[in-house]
XYZ file of C-alpha atoms in Angstrom:
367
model
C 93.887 -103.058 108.146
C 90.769 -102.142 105.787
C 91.830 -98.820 104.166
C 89.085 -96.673 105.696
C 89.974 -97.358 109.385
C 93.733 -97.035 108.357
C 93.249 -93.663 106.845
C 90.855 -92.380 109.590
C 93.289 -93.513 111.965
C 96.093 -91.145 110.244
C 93.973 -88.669 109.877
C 92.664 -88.423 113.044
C 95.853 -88.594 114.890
C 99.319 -87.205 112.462
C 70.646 -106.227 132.092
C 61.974 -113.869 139.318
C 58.431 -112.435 138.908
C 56.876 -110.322 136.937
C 55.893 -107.073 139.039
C 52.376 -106.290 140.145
C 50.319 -104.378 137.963
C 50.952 -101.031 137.868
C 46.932 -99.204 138.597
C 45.297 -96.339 139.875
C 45.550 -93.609 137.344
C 44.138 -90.142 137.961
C 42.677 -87.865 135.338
C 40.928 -85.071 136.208
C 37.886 -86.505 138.621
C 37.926 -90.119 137.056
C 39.940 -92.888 137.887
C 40.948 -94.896 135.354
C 42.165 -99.099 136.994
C 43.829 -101.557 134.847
C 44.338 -105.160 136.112
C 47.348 -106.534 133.255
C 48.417 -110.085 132.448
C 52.100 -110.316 131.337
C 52.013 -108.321 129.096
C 53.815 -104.470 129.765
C 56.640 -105.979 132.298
C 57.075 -109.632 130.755
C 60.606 -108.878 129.638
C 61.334 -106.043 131.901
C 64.466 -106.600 134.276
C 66.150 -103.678 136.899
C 62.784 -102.512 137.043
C 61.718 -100.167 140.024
C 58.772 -97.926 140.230
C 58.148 -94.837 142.208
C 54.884 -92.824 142.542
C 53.310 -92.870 139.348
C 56.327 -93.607 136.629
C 58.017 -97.424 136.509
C 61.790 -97.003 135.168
C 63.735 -100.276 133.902
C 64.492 -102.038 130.647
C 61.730 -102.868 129.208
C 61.809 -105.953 126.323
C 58.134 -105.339 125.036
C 55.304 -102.664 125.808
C 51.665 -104.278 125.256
C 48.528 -102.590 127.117
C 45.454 -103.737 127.982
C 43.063 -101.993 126.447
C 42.490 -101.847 122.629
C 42.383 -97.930 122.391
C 45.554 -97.387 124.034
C 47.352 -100.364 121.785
C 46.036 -98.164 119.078
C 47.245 -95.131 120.159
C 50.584 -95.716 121.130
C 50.842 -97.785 118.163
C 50.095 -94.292 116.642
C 52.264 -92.840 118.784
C 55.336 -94.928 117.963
C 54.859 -94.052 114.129
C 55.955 -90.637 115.028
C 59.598 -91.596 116.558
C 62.949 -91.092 115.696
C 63.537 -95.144 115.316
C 66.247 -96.683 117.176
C 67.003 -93.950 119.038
C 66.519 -94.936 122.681
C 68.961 -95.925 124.941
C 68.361 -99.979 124.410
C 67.261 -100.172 121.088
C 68.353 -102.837 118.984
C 69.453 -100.245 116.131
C 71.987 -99.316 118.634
C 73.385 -102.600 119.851
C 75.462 -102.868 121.633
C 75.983 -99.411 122.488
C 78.524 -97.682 122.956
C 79.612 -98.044 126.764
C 82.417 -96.736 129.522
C 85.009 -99.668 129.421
C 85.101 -101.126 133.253
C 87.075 -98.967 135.409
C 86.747 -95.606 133.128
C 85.522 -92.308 133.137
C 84.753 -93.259 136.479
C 85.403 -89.303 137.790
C 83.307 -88.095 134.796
C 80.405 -90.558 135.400
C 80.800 -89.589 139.188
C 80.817 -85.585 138.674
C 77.374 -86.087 135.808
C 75.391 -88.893 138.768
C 76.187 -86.143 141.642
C 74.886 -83.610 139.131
C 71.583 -85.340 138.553
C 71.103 -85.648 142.236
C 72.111 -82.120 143.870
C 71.138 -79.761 141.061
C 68.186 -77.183 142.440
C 66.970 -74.223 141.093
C 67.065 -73.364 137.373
C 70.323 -74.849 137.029
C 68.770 -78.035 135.587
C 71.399 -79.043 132.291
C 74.885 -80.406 132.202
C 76.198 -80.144 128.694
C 78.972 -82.678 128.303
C 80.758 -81.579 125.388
C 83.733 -82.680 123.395
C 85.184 -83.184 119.700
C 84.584 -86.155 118.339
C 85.984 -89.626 119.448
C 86.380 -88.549 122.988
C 83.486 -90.820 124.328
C 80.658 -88.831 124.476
C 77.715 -91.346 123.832
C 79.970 -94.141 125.946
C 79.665 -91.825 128.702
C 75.733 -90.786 128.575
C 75.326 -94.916 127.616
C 76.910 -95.302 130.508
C 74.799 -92.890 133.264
C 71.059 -94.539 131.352
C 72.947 -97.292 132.320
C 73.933 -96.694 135.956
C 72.282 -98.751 138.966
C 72.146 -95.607 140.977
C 70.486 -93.589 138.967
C 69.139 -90.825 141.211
C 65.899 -90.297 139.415
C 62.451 -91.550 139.071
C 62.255 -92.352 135.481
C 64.737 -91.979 132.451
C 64.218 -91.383 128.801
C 66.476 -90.637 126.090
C 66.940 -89.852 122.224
C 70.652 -90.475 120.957
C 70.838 -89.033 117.620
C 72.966 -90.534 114.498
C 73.706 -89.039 111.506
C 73.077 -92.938 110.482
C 69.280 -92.208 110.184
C 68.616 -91.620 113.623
C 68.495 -87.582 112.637
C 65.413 -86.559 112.969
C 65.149 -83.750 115.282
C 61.509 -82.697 114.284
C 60.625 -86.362 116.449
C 62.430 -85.399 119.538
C 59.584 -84.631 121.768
C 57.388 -87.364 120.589
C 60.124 -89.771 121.066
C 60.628 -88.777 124.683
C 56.540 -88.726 125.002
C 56.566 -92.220 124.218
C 59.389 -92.855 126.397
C 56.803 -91.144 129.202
C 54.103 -92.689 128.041
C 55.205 -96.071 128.416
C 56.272 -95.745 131.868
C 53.626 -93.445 133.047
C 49.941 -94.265 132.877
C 48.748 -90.766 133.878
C 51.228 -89.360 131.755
C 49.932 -91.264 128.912
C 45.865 -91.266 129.382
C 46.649 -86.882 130.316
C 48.692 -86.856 126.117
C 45.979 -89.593 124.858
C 42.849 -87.045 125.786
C 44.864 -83.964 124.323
C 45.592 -86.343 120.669
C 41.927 -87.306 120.540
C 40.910 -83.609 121.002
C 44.074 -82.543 118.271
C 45.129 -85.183 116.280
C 47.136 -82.737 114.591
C 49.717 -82.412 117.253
C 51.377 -85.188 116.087
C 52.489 -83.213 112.957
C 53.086 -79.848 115.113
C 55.686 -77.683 115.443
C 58.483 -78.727 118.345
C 57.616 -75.592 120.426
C 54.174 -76.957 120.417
C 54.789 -80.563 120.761
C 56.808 -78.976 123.946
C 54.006 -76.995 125.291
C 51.782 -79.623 124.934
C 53.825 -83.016 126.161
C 56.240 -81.294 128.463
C 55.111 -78.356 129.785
C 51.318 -78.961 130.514
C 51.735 -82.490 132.331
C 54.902 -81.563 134.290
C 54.125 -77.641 135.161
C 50.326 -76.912 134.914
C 48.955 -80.362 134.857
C 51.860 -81.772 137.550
C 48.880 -82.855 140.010
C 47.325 -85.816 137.619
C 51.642 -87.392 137.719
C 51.709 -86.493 141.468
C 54.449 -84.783 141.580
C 57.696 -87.207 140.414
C 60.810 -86.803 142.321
C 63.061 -85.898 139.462
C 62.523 -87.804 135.950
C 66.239 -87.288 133.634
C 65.778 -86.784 130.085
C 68.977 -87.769 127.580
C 70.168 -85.951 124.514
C 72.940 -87.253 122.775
C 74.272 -86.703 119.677
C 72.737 -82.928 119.739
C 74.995 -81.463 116.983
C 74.108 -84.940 114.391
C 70.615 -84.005 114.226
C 69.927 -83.315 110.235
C 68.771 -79.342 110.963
C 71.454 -77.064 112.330
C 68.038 -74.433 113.352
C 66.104 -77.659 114.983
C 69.396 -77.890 116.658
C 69.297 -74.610 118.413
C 65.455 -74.986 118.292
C 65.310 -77.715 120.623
C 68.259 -76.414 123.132
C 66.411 -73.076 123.686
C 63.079 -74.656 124.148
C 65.159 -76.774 127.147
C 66.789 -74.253 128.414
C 63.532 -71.865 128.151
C 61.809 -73.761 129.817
C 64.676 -74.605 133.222
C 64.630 -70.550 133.423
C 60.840 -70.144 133.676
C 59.910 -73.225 135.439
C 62.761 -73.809 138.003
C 60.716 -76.002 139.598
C 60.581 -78.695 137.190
C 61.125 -81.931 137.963
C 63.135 -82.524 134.598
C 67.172 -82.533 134.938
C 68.812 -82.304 131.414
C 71.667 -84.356 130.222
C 72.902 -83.527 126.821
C 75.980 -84.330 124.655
C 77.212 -82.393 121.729
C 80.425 -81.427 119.423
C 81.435 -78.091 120.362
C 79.640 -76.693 117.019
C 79.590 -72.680 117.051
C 76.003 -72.591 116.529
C 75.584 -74.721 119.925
C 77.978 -72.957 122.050
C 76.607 -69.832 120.721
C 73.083 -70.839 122.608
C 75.152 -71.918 125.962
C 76.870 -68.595 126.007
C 73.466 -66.506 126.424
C 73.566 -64.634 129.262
C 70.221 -65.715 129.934
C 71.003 -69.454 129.673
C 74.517 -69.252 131.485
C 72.456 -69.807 134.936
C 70.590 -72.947 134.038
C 73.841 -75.486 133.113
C 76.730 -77.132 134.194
C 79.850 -77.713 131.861
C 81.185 -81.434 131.585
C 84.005 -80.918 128.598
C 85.626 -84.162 127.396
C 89.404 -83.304 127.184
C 90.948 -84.831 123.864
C 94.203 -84.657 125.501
C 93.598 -84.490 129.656
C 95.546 -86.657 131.795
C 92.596 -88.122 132.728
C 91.235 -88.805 129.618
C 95.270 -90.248 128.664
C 94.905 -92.586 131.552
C 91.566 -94.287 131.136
C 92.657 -94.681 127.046
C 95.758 -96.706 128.474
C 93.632 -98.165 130.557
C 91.535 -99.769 127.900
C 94.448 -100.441 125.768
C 96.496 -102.387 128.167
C 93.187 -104.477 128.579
C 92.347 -105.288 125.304
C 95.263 -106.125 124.375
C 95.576 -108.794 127.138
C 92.817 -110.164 126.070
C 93.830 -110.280 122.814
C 97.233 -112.377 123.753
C 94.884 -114.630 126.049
C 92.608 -115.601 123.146
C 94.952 -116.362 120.967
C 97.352 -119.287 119.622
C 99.867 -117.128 118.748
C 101.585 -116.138 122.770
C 102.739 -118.800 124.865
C 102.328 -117.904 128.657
C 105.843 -116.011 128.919
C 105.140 -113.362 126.014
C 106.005 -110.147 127.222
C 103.692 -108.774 123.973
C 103.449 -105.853 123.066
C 107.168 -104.441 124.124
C 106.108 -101.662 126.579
C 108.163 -99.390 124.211
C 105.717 -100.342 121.429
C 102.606 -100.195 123.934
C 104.039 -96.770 124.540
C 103.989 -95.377 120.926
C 100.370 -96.813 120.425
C 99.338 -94.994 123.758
C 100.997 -91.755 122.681
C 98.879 -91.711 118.857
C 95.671 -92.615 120.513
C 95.532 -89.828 123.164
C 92.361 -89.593 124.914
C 90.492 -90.704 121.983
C 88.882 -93.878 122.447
C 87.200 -93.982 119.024
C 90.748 -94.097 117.901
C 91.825 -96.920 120.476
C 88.783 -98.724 119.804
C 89.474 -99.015 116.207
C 92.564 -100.061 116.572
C 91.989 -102.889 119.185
C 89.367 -104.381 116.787
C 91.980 -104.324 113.610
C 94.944 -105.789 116.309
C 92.095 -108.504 117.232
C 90.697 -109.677 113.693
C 91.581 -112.880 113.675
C 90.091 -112.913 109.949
C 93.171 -110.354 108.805
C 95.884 -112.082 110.528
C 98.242 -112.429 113.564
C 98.062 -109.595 116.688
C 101.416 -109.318 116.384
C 101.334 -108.146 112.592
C 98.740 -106.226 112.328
C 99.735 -104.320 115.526
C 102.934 -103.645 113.709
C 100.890 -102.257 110.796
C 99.587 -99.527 113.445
């Protein structure tokens, strides 16, 4: 086992025909018609559309006319890159293993579709390893996603950190599925380029609050549109941390109305909890905590183990078809180290299935 998985491992536990164009979009008294080749949808797949935003995973984004290449060409400059939910900088991502945190994924989906009011974020929160950016992979990833339209930003302290981007990178996100939503931030750049380089609250005010509160008529009112934070507590700026989570939850007290449901993922970092304990802020979330050590969390880490490591003895030369590998004993002792961390489980399942290193049955002894 390469010494820096070994010692973290002690340490941490002594996605047919392309769809019809998508037109009529109203700004102010004009109404702007595009008729499009290929181009926006030519890769897209799981695609659906509703009123005036198109959700699905889209391979390429082209449009038609030469001003709004430029500008979202522009637009794109200002991103966190990689930091969507299907970037390449992120594959694969991190995902639920089949048959897991299926009670978790259940309680955040039922979330997303009941919650009214001002009560509008569920902060899914854990220490690290647990699965938190599996899990919120995993509901950008769901077929029955309750909601119009997703967008994302999953931070990384590899590079992806940048939490002065946010908003832009969620405007793009918009943007790209929303042609009112993009012509409405389009006319606001060319009247003030420089709120590209603005602050966050005014980014906010200007991308998130105008189009979806005062401006809501030109989208027509979406349904409910889910915006993804992961990674909250990796962004670079500990004060653009708590910048960002009181502009969100700001913004579900005084505008209960929104069509925007929250989904965020964090550490349990004292300067983040310190926000969700506001009396003022208590009202507008839901707590999803990620157990280290829950029976639940226990279960679905066995789960994954006993899996992997079947697949492990099927792909390899070294098990005839009567191997009773591991010894449930051992199995046991490996289940009992790795908790309900499946950062620690993963690790190990990759090391137990390098062929490159040596046998399964060695190097799962060396665990």
């Amino acid at each position: 086992m390469p010494a820096f998985s070994f010692n973290w491992l002690r340490s941490r536990r002594s996605r047919s025909k392309s769809p019809k164009p998508f037109l009529a979009a109203a700004c102010d008294n004009t109404v702007v018609s595009s008729s499009r080749g290929p181009g926006m949808f030519n890769q897209a797949h799981n695609l659906s559309a509703t009123g005036n935003f198109i959700d699905g995973n889209v391979g390429s984004i082209t449009y038609i006319s030469t001003t709004s290449d430029h500008f979202m060409e522009k637009l794109l400059e200002k991103t966190i890159p990689g930091a969507v939910s299907n970037s390449s900088a992120r594959y694969p991502p991190p995902r639920c293993h089949p048959g897991t945190r299926l009670a978790v994924l259940e309680r955040c989906l039922h979330f997303i579709t009941n919650c009214t009011g001002k009560r509008k974020i569920r902060w899914v929160v854990g220490f690290a390893g647990v699965g938190k950016s599996a899990i919120m992979q995993s509901v950008a990833d769901s077929p029955n996603l309750p909601v119009t339209c997703h967008v994302s930003v999953f931070f990384s302290i590899n590079g992806r950190d940048d939490g002065t981007k946010a908003i832009i990178t969620l405007c793009y996100q918009l943007a790209a599925k929303s042609e009112p939503y993009r012509l409405f931030i389009e006319r606001e750049v060319a009247r003030d380029p420089s709120l590209l380089q603005s602050s966050m609250p005014v980014q906010f005010e200007k991308f998130i609050i105008e189009p979806f509160i005062h401006k809501s008529q030109l989208l027509h009112s979406p349904e409910r549109i889910l915006i993804i934070i992961d990674g909250l507590d990796e962004c670079k700026n500990l004060r653009t941390q708590q910048e960002l989570l009181r502009l969100i939850s700001d913004f579900c007290i005084t505008y209960p109305s929104s069509p925007l449901v929250w989904l965020i993922a964090s550490r349990p970092e004292s300067h983040i909890t310190s926000i969700f304990a506001r009396a003022d802020v208590m009202p507008v979330y839901e707590k999803e905590e990620i157990q280290e050590d829950s029976d639940e969390g226990r279960a679905d880490v066995e789960k994954f183990l006993r899996e992997k490591l079947e697949e492990i003895k099927g792909g390899s030369n070294s098990f005839d078809s009567h191997s009773t590998w591991p010894e449930e004993k051992d199995f046991w002792k490996l289940a009992e180290a790795a908790g309900g961390l499946f950062a620690y489980a993963d690790t190990v399942i990759k090391y137990i299935g390098d062929l490159n290193v040596g046998s399964p049955v060695s190097q799962f002894s060396d665990v």
